[in-house]
């Protein structure tokens, strides 16, 4: 069973390809390598013993998409490809809407022409915007995401729902990730951010390995138990398993299906710093800095709907996220080879 995985050489996509292979699916990767490296495919082959087919190209290239659908009997598409840096999206909205929104439209058109109508989309908890009710459950109306990145995710959700309404044979599965972290337990596959990491765990990892002097903690005056921001961190292997679970549970079930993928537990920035210090055997140097624009104090997922329908829930702890990230970072201080 072949599954087209757009963005399959990226952070979440690569871990998902591994778990797809383990579950008996054949991943076919399409990635333009704008934020990943081709050598990930060799790692996948070594760890997963399944050599994924790899296409170097762009989801906006309709001719290439048509060729991929003609060359493989694709059953479903898992759509990770896109740009994801919140701050950069404020400066480059055109690039973000073009990649994330137009890119998804091009993909949907190619799928329709090929008769493939099962799509799993990488959405984000950011679509809830700023909500006074925690935890966030899927019945909450979506809010006002604070960045072009967040708005591109919400727009795509709305477009996919509209398509499903007009053409009911589609299965549109919208997975709203909370805060992915961690790495494959081998230490040979993980997150390889280009430039300065935007997210907390990879930044801490680079401090711990000596690539950066100290972590700036954005705000210690939030209304949270220790004053720092609280988030729902989810191990990337759990997230990968969530995609396989969604693929299996929702097969032949047309409709729009929306699920949170989160642990259902909040951890503060200081909790993450402590867990990382323990995993690496040395304290992580940090200092407090002003709040970052647009950051919320605290939120986490209500994960019950996914547990009920997809028979999936997280099984890996914050400690494992820190240990696995540290193993990856210390074995590969400069990420994947070029
Ligand atoms: P990533 O940058 O590691 O992976 C995305 C991959 O898509 C990269 O390999 C990149 O080269 C590729 N890509 C980008 N634009 C493309 C295009 N036009 N055509 C083909 N390939 C393209 O990011 P990730 O963390 O693995 O995120 C995967 C998806 O999950 C993204 O859509 C992201 O918005 C979403 N998401 C991520 C997080 C997170 O914190 N990591 C949270 C919620 C949602
Ligand atoms: C986590 C916590 C920061 C870096 C973002 C996107 C969201 C989703 C996941 C894609 C916060 C604090 C961080 C640092 C810090 N992505 N922090 N110092 O902002 O919760 O979510 O990534 O869809 O849409 O907005 O994640 O990892 O950036 O921050 O103190 O150097 O760590 O303030 O409390 P965030 P994050």
PDB file of N, CA, C and O in Angstrom, residues 133-193:
ATOM      1  N   UNK A 133     -10.487  28.699  27.636  1.00  0.00           N
ATOM      2  CA  UNK A 133     -10.776  27.372  28.199  1.00  0.00           C
ATOM      3  C   UNK A 133      -9.632  26.412  27.908  1.00  0.00           C
ATOM      4  O   UNK A 133      -9.281  26.210  26.752  1.00  0.00           O
ATOM      5  N   UNK A 134      -9.070  25.812  28.944  1.00  0.00           N
ATOM      6  CA  UNK A 134      -8.047  24.782  28.747  1.00  0.00           C
ATOM      7  C   UNK A 134      -8.586  23.523  29.418  1.00  0.00           C
ATOM      8  O   UNK A 134      -9.166  23.647  30.495  1.00  0.00           O
ATOM      9  N   UNK A 135      -8.408  22.329  28.889  1.00  0.00           N
ATOM     10  CA  UNK A 135      -7.709  22.027  27.630  1.00  0.00           C
ATOM     11  C   UNK A 135      -8.558  22.361  26.402  1.00  0.00           C
ATOM     12  O   UNK A 135      -9.763  22.563  26.505  1.00  0.00           O
ATOM     13  N   UNK A 136      -7.867  22.405  25.237  1.00  0.00           N
ATOM     14  CA  UNK A 136      -8.549  22.654  23.972  1.00  0.00           C
ATOM     15  C   UNK A 136      -9.134  21.339  23.465  1.00  0.00           C
ATOM     16  O   UNK A 136      -8.408  20.365  23.300  1.00  0.00           O
ATOM     17  N   UNK A 137     -10.449  21.331  23.218  1.00  0.00           N
ATOM     18  CA  UNK A 137     -10.964  20.136  22.552  1.00  0.00           C
ATOM     19  C   UNK A 137     -11.523  20.517  21.181  1.00  0.00           C
ATOM     20  O   UNK A 137     -11.767  21.683  20.902  1.00  0.00           O
ATOM     21  N   UNK A 138     -11.719  19.486  20.370  1.00  0.00           N
ATOM     22  CA  UNK A 138     -11.990  19.716  18.951  1.00  0.00           C
ATOM     23  C   UNK A 138     -13.333  20.399  18.714  1.00  0.00           C
ATOM     24  O   UNK A 138     -13.591  20.902  17.620  1.00  0.00           O
ATOM     25  N   UNK A 139     -14.208  20.399  19.735  1.00  0.00           N
ATOM     26  CA  UNK A 139     -15.508  21.035  19.520  1.00  0.00           C
ATOM     27  C   UNK A 139     -15.433  22.553  19.696  1.00  0.00           C
ATOM     28  O   UNK A 139     -16.386  23.264  19.376  1.00  0.00           O
ATOM     29  N   UNK A 140     -14.305  23.052  20.194  1.00  0.00           N
ATOM     30  CA  UNK A 140     -14.135  24.508  20.308  1.00  0.00           C
ATOM     31  C   UNK A 140     -14.126  25.118  18.911  1.00  0.00           C
ATOM     32  O   UNK A 140     -13.495  24.569  18.003  1.00  0.00           O
ATOM     33  N   UNK A 141     -14.802  26.262  18.736  1.00  0.00           N
ATOM     34  CA  UNK A 141     -14.659  26.917  17.435  1.00  0.00           C
ATOM     35  C   UNK A 141     -13.217  27.373  17.246  1.00  0.00           C
ATOM     36  O   UNK A 141     -12.541  27.684  18.235  1.00  0.00           O
ATOM     37  N   UNK A 142     -12.767  27.385  15.985  1.00  0.00           N
ATOM     38  CA  UNK A 142     -11.399  27.874  15.767  1.00  0.00           C
ATOM     39  C   UNK A 142     -11.369  29.377  16.053  1.00  0.00           C
ATOM     40  O   UNK A 142     -12.401  30.048  16.008  1.00  0.00           O
ATOM     41  N   UNK A 143     -10.166  29.867  16.358  1.00  0.00           N
ATOM     42  CA  UNK A 143     -10.051  31.267  16.773  1.00  0.00           C
ATOM     43  C   UNK A 143      -9.332  32.102  15.740  1.00  0.00           C
ATOM     44  O   UNK A 143      -9.481  31.878  14.532  1.00  0.00           O
ATOM     45  N   UNK A 144      -8.514  33.026  16.246  1.00  0.00           N
ATOM     46  CA  UNK A 144      -7.777  33.914  15.356  1.00  0.00           C
ATOM     47  C   UNK A 144      -6.297  33.675  15.596  1.00  0.00           C
ATOM     48  O   UNK A 144      -5.719  34.243  16.523  1.00  0.00           O
ATOM     49  N   UNK A 145      -5.682  32.828  14.777  1.00  0.00           N
ATOM     50  CA  UNK A 145      -4.241  32.586  14.950  1.00  0.00           C
ATOM     51  C   UNK A 145      -3.483  33.903  14.832  1.00  0.00           C
ATOM     52  O   UNK A 145      -3.895  34.798  14.074  1.00  0.00           O
ATOM     53  N   UNK A 146      -2.361  34.011  15.560  1.00  0.00           N
ATOM     54  CA  UNK A 146      -1.711  35.316  15.662  1.00  0.00           C
ATOM     55  C   UNK A 146      -0.668  35.575  14.573  1.00  0.00           C
ATOM     56  O   UNK A 146      -0.006  36.597  14.592  1.00  0.00           O
ATOM     57  N   UNK A 147      -0.485  34.666  13.624  1.00  0.00           N
ATOM     58  CA  UNK A 147       0.548  34.889  12.599  1.00  0.00           C
ATOM     59  C   UNK A 147       0.042  34.423  11.234  1.00  0.00           C
ATOM     60  O   UNK A 147      -0.881  33.602  11.153  1.00  0.00           O
ATOM     61  N   UNK A 148       0.684  34.895  10.157  1.00  0.00           N
ATOM     62  CA  UNK A 148       0.347  34.369   8.824  1.00  0.00           C
ATOM     63  C   UNK A 148       0.506  32.848   8.769  1.00  0.00           C
ATOM     64  O   UNK A 148      -0.306  32.159   8.149  1.00  0.00           O
ATOM     65  N   UNK A 149       1.529  32.312   9.449  1.00  0.00           N
ATOM     66  CA  UNK A 149       1.677  30.851   9.489  1.00  0.00           C
ATOM     67  C   UNK A 149       0.405  30.209  10.036  1.00  0.00           C
ATOM     68  O   UNK A 149      -0.178  29.309   9.423  1.00  0.00           O
ATOM     69  N   UNK A 150      -0.027  30.688  11.202  1.00  0.00           N
ATOM     70  CA  UNK A 150      -1.215  30.115  11.839  1.00  0.00           C
ATOM     71  C   UNK A 150      -2.446  30.296  10.973  1.00  0.00           C
ATOM     72  O   UNK A 150      -3.261  29.369  10.838  1.00  0.00           O
ATOM     73  N   UNK A 151      -2.549  31.462  10.343  1.00  0.00           N
ATOM     74  CA  UNK A 151      -3.710  31.691   9.483  1.00  0.00           C
ATOM     75  C   UNK A 151      -3.667  30.780   8.256  1.00  0.00           C
ATOM     76  O   UNK A 151      -4.701  30.334   7.773  1.00  0.00           O
ATOM     77  N   UNK A 152      -2.457  30.482   7.749  1.00  0.00           N
ATOM     78  CA  UNK A 152      -2.385  29.581   6.587  1.00  0.00           C
ATOM     79  C   UNK A 152      -2.913  28.195   6.968  1.00  0.00           C
ATOM     80  O   UNK A 152      -3.572  27.532   6.172  1.00  0.00           O
ATOM     81  N   UNK A 153      -2.650  27.763   8.206  1.00  0.00           N
ATOM     82  CA  UNK A 153      -3.152  26.441   8.650  1.00  0.00           C
ATOM     83  C   UNK A 153      -4.670  26.464   8.739  1.00  0.00           C
ATOM     84  O   UNK A 153      -5.348  25.527   8.335  1.00  0.00           O
ATOM     85  N   UNK A 154      -5.207  27.560   9.302  1.00  0.00           N
ATOM     86  CA  UNK A 154      -6.660  27.671   9.429  1.00  0.00           C
ATOM     87  C   UNK A 154      -7.312  27.739   8.045  1.00  0.00           C
ATOM     88  O   UNK A 154      -8.330  27.077   7.792  1.00  0.00           O
ATOM     89  N   UNK A 155      -6.710  28.515   7.130  1.00  0.00           N
ATOM     90  CA  UNK A 155      -7.268  28.607   5.766  1.00  0.00           C
ATOM     91  C   UNK A 155      -7.313  27.226   5.116  1.00  0.00           C
ATOM     92  O   UNK A 155      -8.299  26.864   4.487  1.00  0.00           O
ATOM     93  N   UNK A 156      -6.224  26.484   5.251  1.00  0.00           N
ATOM     94  CA  UNK A 156      -6.194  25.163   4.610  1.00  0.00           C
ATOM     95  C   UNK A 156      -7.265  24.268   5.236  1.00  0.00           C
ATOM     96  O   UNK A 156      -7.988  23.562   4.517  1.00  0.00           O
ATOM     97  N   UNK A 157      -7.398  24.311   6.549  1.00  0.00           N
ATOM     98  CA  UNK A 157      -8.473  23.513   7.175  1.00  0.00           C
ATOM     99  C   UNK A 157      -9.822  23.858   6.539  1.00  0.00           C
ATOM    100  O   UNK A 157     -10.615  22.981   6.192  1.00  0.00           O
ATOM    101  N   UNK A 158     -10.076  25.163   6.381  1.00  0.00           N
ATOM    102  CA  UNK A 158     -11.379  25.590   5.856  1.00  0.00           C
ATOM    103  C   UNK A 158     -11.555  25.173   4.400  1.00  0.00           C
ATOM    104  O   UNK A 158     -12.628  24.732   3.994  1.00  0.00           O
ATOM    105  N   UNK A 159     -10.478  25.280   3.617  1.00  0.00           N
ATOM    106  CA  UNK A 159     -10.549  24.869   2.206  1.00  0.00           C
ATOM    107  C   UNK A 159     -10.864  23.368   2.123  1.00  0.00           C
ATOM    108  O   UNK A 159     -11.736  22.933   1.374  1.00  0.00           O
ATOM    109  N   UNK A 160     -10.159  22.584   2.927  1.00  0.00           N
ATOM    110  CA  UNK A 160     -10.357  21.128   2.845  1.00  0.00           C
ATOM    111  C   UNK A 160     -11.778  20.762   3.281  1.00  0.00           C
ATOM    112  O   UNK A 160     -12.419  19.881   2.688  1.00  0.00           O
ATOM    113  N   UNK A 161     -12.287  21.443   4.295  1.00  0.00           N
ATOM    114  CA  UNK A 161     -13.674  21.183   4.705  1.00  0.00           C
ATOM    115  C   UNK A 161     -14.653  21.539   3.594  1.00  0.00           C
ATOM    116  O   UNK A 161     -15.627  20.825   3.356  1.00  0.00           O
ATOM    117  N   UNK A 162     -14.405  22.662   2.905  1.00  0.00           N
ATOM    118  CA  UNK A 162     -15.283  23.063   1.793  1.00  0.00           C
ATOM    119  C   UNK A 162     -15.256  22.029   0.670  1.00  0.00           C
ATOM    120  O   UNK A 162     -16.293  21.696   0.096  1.00  0.00           O
ATOM    121  N   UNK A 163     -14.056  21.543   0.347  1.00  0.00           N
ATOM    122  CA  UNK A 163     -13.937  20.545  -0.726  1.00  0.00           C
ATOM    123  C   UNK A 163     -14.719  19.296  -0.342  1.00  0.00           C
ATOM    124  O   UNK A 163     -15.483  18.736  -1.140  1.00  0.00           O
ATOM    125  N   UNK A 164     -14.574  18.885   0.936  1.00  0.00           N
ATOM    126  CA  UNK A 164     -15.265  17.672   1.385  1.00  0.00           C
ATOM    127  C   UNK A 164     -16.786  17.853   1.325  1.00  0.00           C
ATOM    128  O   UNK A 164     -17.522  16.935   0.971  1.00  0.00           O
ATOM    129  N   UNK A 165     -17.236  19.055   1.652  1.00  0.00           N
ATOM    130  CA  UNK A 165     -18.676  19.327   1.614  1.00  0.00           C
ATOM    131  C   UNK A 165     -19.194  19.246   0.171  1.00  0.00           C
ATOM    132  O   UNK A 165     -20.264  18.717  -0.093  1.00  0.00           O
ATOM    133  N   UNK A 166     -18.401  19.777  -0.761  1.00  0.00           N
ATOM    134  CA  UNK A 166     -18.826  19.790  -2.169  1.00  0.00           C
ATOM    135  C   UNK A 166     -18.678  18.413  -2.817  1.00  0.00           C
ATOM    136  O   UNK A 166     -19.436  18.058  -3.713  1.00  0.00           O
ATOM    137  N   UNK A 167     -17.669  17.650  -2.352  1.00  0.00           N
ATOM    138  CA  UNK A 167     -17.387  16.343  -2.967  1.00  0.00           C
ATOM    139  C   UNK A 167     -17.288  15.326  -1.833  1.00  0.00           C
ATOM    140  O   UNK A 167     -16.198  15.041  -1.335  1.00  0.00           O
ATOM    141  N   UNK A 168     -18.447  14.789  -1.393  1.00  0.00           N
ATOM    142  CA  UNK A 168     -18.493  14.032  -0.138  1.00  0.00           C
ATOM    143  C   UNK A 168     -17.686  12.738  -0.127  1.00  0.00           C
ATOM    144  O   UNK A 168     -17.527  12.135   0.928  1.00  0.00           O
ATOM    145  N   UNK A 169     -17.165  12.315  -1.279  1.00  0.00           N
ATOM    146  CA  UNK A 169     -16.380  11.077  -1.263  1.00  0.00           C
ATOM    147  C   UNK A 169     -14.985  11.284  -0.658  1.00  0.00           C
ATOM    148  O   UNK A 169     -14.265  10.331  -0.388  1.00  0.00           O
ATOM    149  N   UNK A 170     -14.605  12.531  -0.401  1.00  0.00           N
ATOM    150  CA  UNK A 170     -13.281  12.790   0.184  1.00  0.00           C
ATOM    151  C   UNK A 170     -13.239  12.416   1.655  1.00  0.00           C
ATOM    152  O   UNK A 170     -14.212  12.587   2.387  1.00  0.00           O
ATOM    153  N   UNK A 171     -12.060  11.958   2.063  1.00  0.00           N
ATOM    154  CA  UNK A 171     -11.749  11.810   3.490  1.00  0.00           C
ATOM    155  C   UNK A 171     -10.674  12.844   3.811  1.00  0.00           C
ATOM    156  O   UNK A 171      -9.535  12.719   3.383  1.00  0.00           O
ATOM    157  N   UNK A 172     -11.070  13.870   4.530  1.00  0.00           N
ATOM    158  CA  UNK A 172     -10.119  14.916   4.936  1.00  0.00           C
ATOM    159  C   UNK A 172      -9.871  14.750   6.427  1.00  0.00           C
ATOM    160  O   UNK A 172     -10.797  14.942   7.236  1.00  0.00           O
ATOM    161  N   UNK A 173      -8.675  14.376   6.792  1.00  0.00           N
ATOM    162  CA  UNK A 173      -8.346  14.208   8.210  1.00  0.00           C
ATOM    163  C   UNK A 173      -7.411  15.338   8.629  1.00  0.00           C
ATOM    164  O   UNK A 173      -6.317  15.490   8.075  1.00  0.00           O
ATOM    165  N   UNK A 174      -7.878  16.147   9.553  1.00  0.00           N
ATOM    166  CA  UNK A 174      -7.097  17.309   9.990  1.00  0.00           C
ATOM    167  C   UNK A 174      -6.528  16.991  11.364  1.00  0.00           C
ATOM    168  O   UNK A 174      -7.273  16.846  12.335  1.00  0.00           O
ATOM    169  N   UNK A 175      -5.201  16.856  11.432  1.00  0.00           N
ATOM    170  CA  UNK A 175      -4.571  16.514  12.717  1.00  0.00           C
ATOM    171  C   UNK A 175      -3.920  17.772  13.288  1.00  0.00           C
ATOM    172  O   UNK A 175      -3.056  18.378  12.646  1.00  0.00           O
ATOM    173  N   UNK A 176      -4.381  18.155  14.460  1.00  0.00           N
ATOM    174  CA  UNK A 176      -3.862  19.375  15.091  1.00  0.00           C
ATOM    175  C   UNK A 176      -2.790  19.001  16.110  1.00  0.00           C
ATOM    176  O   UNK A 176      -3.096  18.496  17.201  1.00  0.00           O
ATOM    177  N   UNK A 177      -1.537  19.240  15.713  1.00  0.00           N
ATOM    178  CA  UNK A 177      -0.421  18.878  16.604  1.00  0.00           C
ATOM    179  C   UNK A 177      -0.260  19.944  17.665  1.00  0.00           C
ATOM    180  O   UNK A 177      -0.370  21.136  17.392  1.00  0.00           O
ATOM    181  N   UNK A 178       0.151  19.508  18.849  1.00  0.00           N
ATOM    182  CA  UNK A 178       0.519  20.461  19.885  1.00  0.00           C
ATOM    183  C   UNK A 178       2.028  20.733  19.746  1.00  0.00           C
ATOM    184  O   UNK A 178       2.449  21.204  18.704  1.00  0.00           O
ATOM    185  N   UNK A 179       2.865  20.436  20.711  1.00  0.00           N
ATOM    186  CA  UNK A 179       4.287  20.809  20.549  1.00  0.00           C
ATOM    187  C   UNK A 179       5.162  19.569  20.359  1.00  0.00           C
ATOM    188  O   UNK A 179       5.590  18.945  21.336  1.00  0.00           O
ATOM    189  N   UNK A 180       5.464  19.219  19.099  1.00  0.00           N
ATOM    190  CA  UNK A 180       6.283  18.035  18.848  1.00  0.00           C
ATOM    191  C   UNK A 180       7.716  18.239  19.362  1.00  0.00           C
ATOM    192  O   UNK A 180       8.286  19.326  19.228  1.00  0.00           O
ATOM    193  N   UNK A 181       8.268  17.194  19.954  1.00  0.00           N
ATOM    194  CA  UNK A 181       9.654  17.249  20.456  1.00  0.00           C
ATOM    195  C   UNK A 181      10.200  15.819  20.464  1.00  0.00           C
ATOM    196  O   UNK A 181       9.470  14.871  20.214  1.00  0.00           O
ATOM    197  N   UNK A 182      11.511  15.692  20.728  1.00  0.00           N
ATOM    198  CA  UNK A 182      12.102  14.355  20.801  1.00  0.00           C
ATOM    199  C   UNK A 182      12.664  13.905  19.467  1.00  0.00           C
ATOM    200  O   UNK A 182      12.698  14.659  18.490  1.00  0.00           O
ATOM    201  N   UNK A 183      13.112  12.654  19.448  1.00  0.00           N
ATOM    202  CA  UNK A 183      13.799  12.107  18.285  1.00  0.00           C
ATOM    203  C   UNK A 183      13.642  10.593  18.319  1.00  0.00           C
ATOM    204  O   UNK A 183      13.165  10.039  19.314  1.00  0.00           O
ATOM    205  N   UNK A 184      14.079   9.939  17.246  1.00  0.00           N
ATOM    206  CA  UNK A 184      14.053   8.465  17.241  1.00  0.00           C
ATOM    207  C   UNK A 184      15.000   7.959  18.326  1.00  0.00           C
ATOM    208  O   UNK A 184      16.093   8.521  18.504  1.00  0.00           O
ATOM    209  N   UNK A 185      14.628   6.891  19.057  1.00  0.00           N
ATOM    210  CA  UNK A 185      15.473   6.449  20.180  1.00  0.00           C
ATOM    211  C   UNK A 185      16.871   5.977  19.788  1.00  0.00           C
ATOM    212  O   UNK A 185      17.760   5.911  20.640  1.00  0.00           O
ATOM    213  N   UNK A 186      17.099   5.676  18.518  1.00  0.00           N
ATOM    214  CA  UNK A 186      18.451   5.288  18.077  1.00  0.00           C
ATOM    215  C   UNK A 186      19.432   6.447  18.205  1.00  0.00           C
ATOM    216  O   UNK A 186      20.641   6.240  18.234  1.00  0.00           O
ATOM    217  N   UNK A 187      18.913   7.675  18.220  1.00  0.00           N
ATOM    218  CA  UNK A 187      19.788   8.842  18.190  1.00  0.00           C
ATOM    219  C   UNK A 187      20.288   9.175  16.791  1.00  0.00           C
ATOM    220  O   UNK A 187      21.147  10.040  16.618  1.00  0.00           O
ATOM    221  N   UNK A 188      19.756   8.490  15.776  1.00  0.00           N
ATOM    222  CA  UNK A 188      20.233   8.737  14.413  1.00  0.00           C
ATOM    223  C   UNK A 188      19.232   9.470  13.535  1.00  0.00           C
ATOM    224  O   UNK A 188      19.484   9.717  12.355  1.00  0.00           O
ATOM    225  N   UNK A 189      18.052   9.778  14.106  1.00  0.00           N
ATOM    226  CA  UNK A 189      17.079  10.568  13.349  1.00  0.00           C
ATOM    227  C   UNK A 189      16.466  11.575  14.307  1.00  0.00           C
ATOM    228  O   UNK A 189      16.118  11.226  15.437  1.00  0.00           O
ATOM    229  N   UNK A 190      16.393  12.842  13.870  1.00  0.00           N
ATOM    230  CA  UNK A 190      15.854  13.857  14.771  1.00  0.00           C
ATOM    231  C   UNK A 190      15.584  15.148  14.034  1.00  0.00           C
ATOM    232  O   UNK A 190      15.558  15.176  12.798  1.00  0.00           O
ATOM    233  N   UNK A 191      15.408  16.206  14.791  1.00  0.00           N
ATOM    234  CA  UNK A 191      15.116  17.501  14.186  1.00  0.00           C
ATOM    235  C   UNK A 191      16.430  18.191  13.844  1.00  0.00           C
ATOM    236  O   UNK A 191      17.332  18.248  14.677  1.00  0.00           O
ATOM    237  N   UNK A 192      16.511  18.739  12.631  1.00  0.00           N
ATOM    238  CA  UNK A 192      17.756  19.333  12.155  1.00  0.00           C
ATOM    239  C   UNK A 192      17.474  20.743  11.662  1.00  0.00           C
ATOM    240  O   UNK A 192      17.508  21.011  10.466  1.00  0.00           O
ATOM    241  N   UNK A 193      17.157  21.665  12.580  1.00  0.00           N
ATOM    242  CA  UNK A 193      16.760  23.005  12.137  1.00  0.00           C
ATOM    243  C   UNK A 193      17.905  23.731  11.453  1.00  0.00           C
ATOM    244  O   UNK A 193      19.048  23.651  11.893  1.00  0.00           O
TER     245      UNK A 193
END
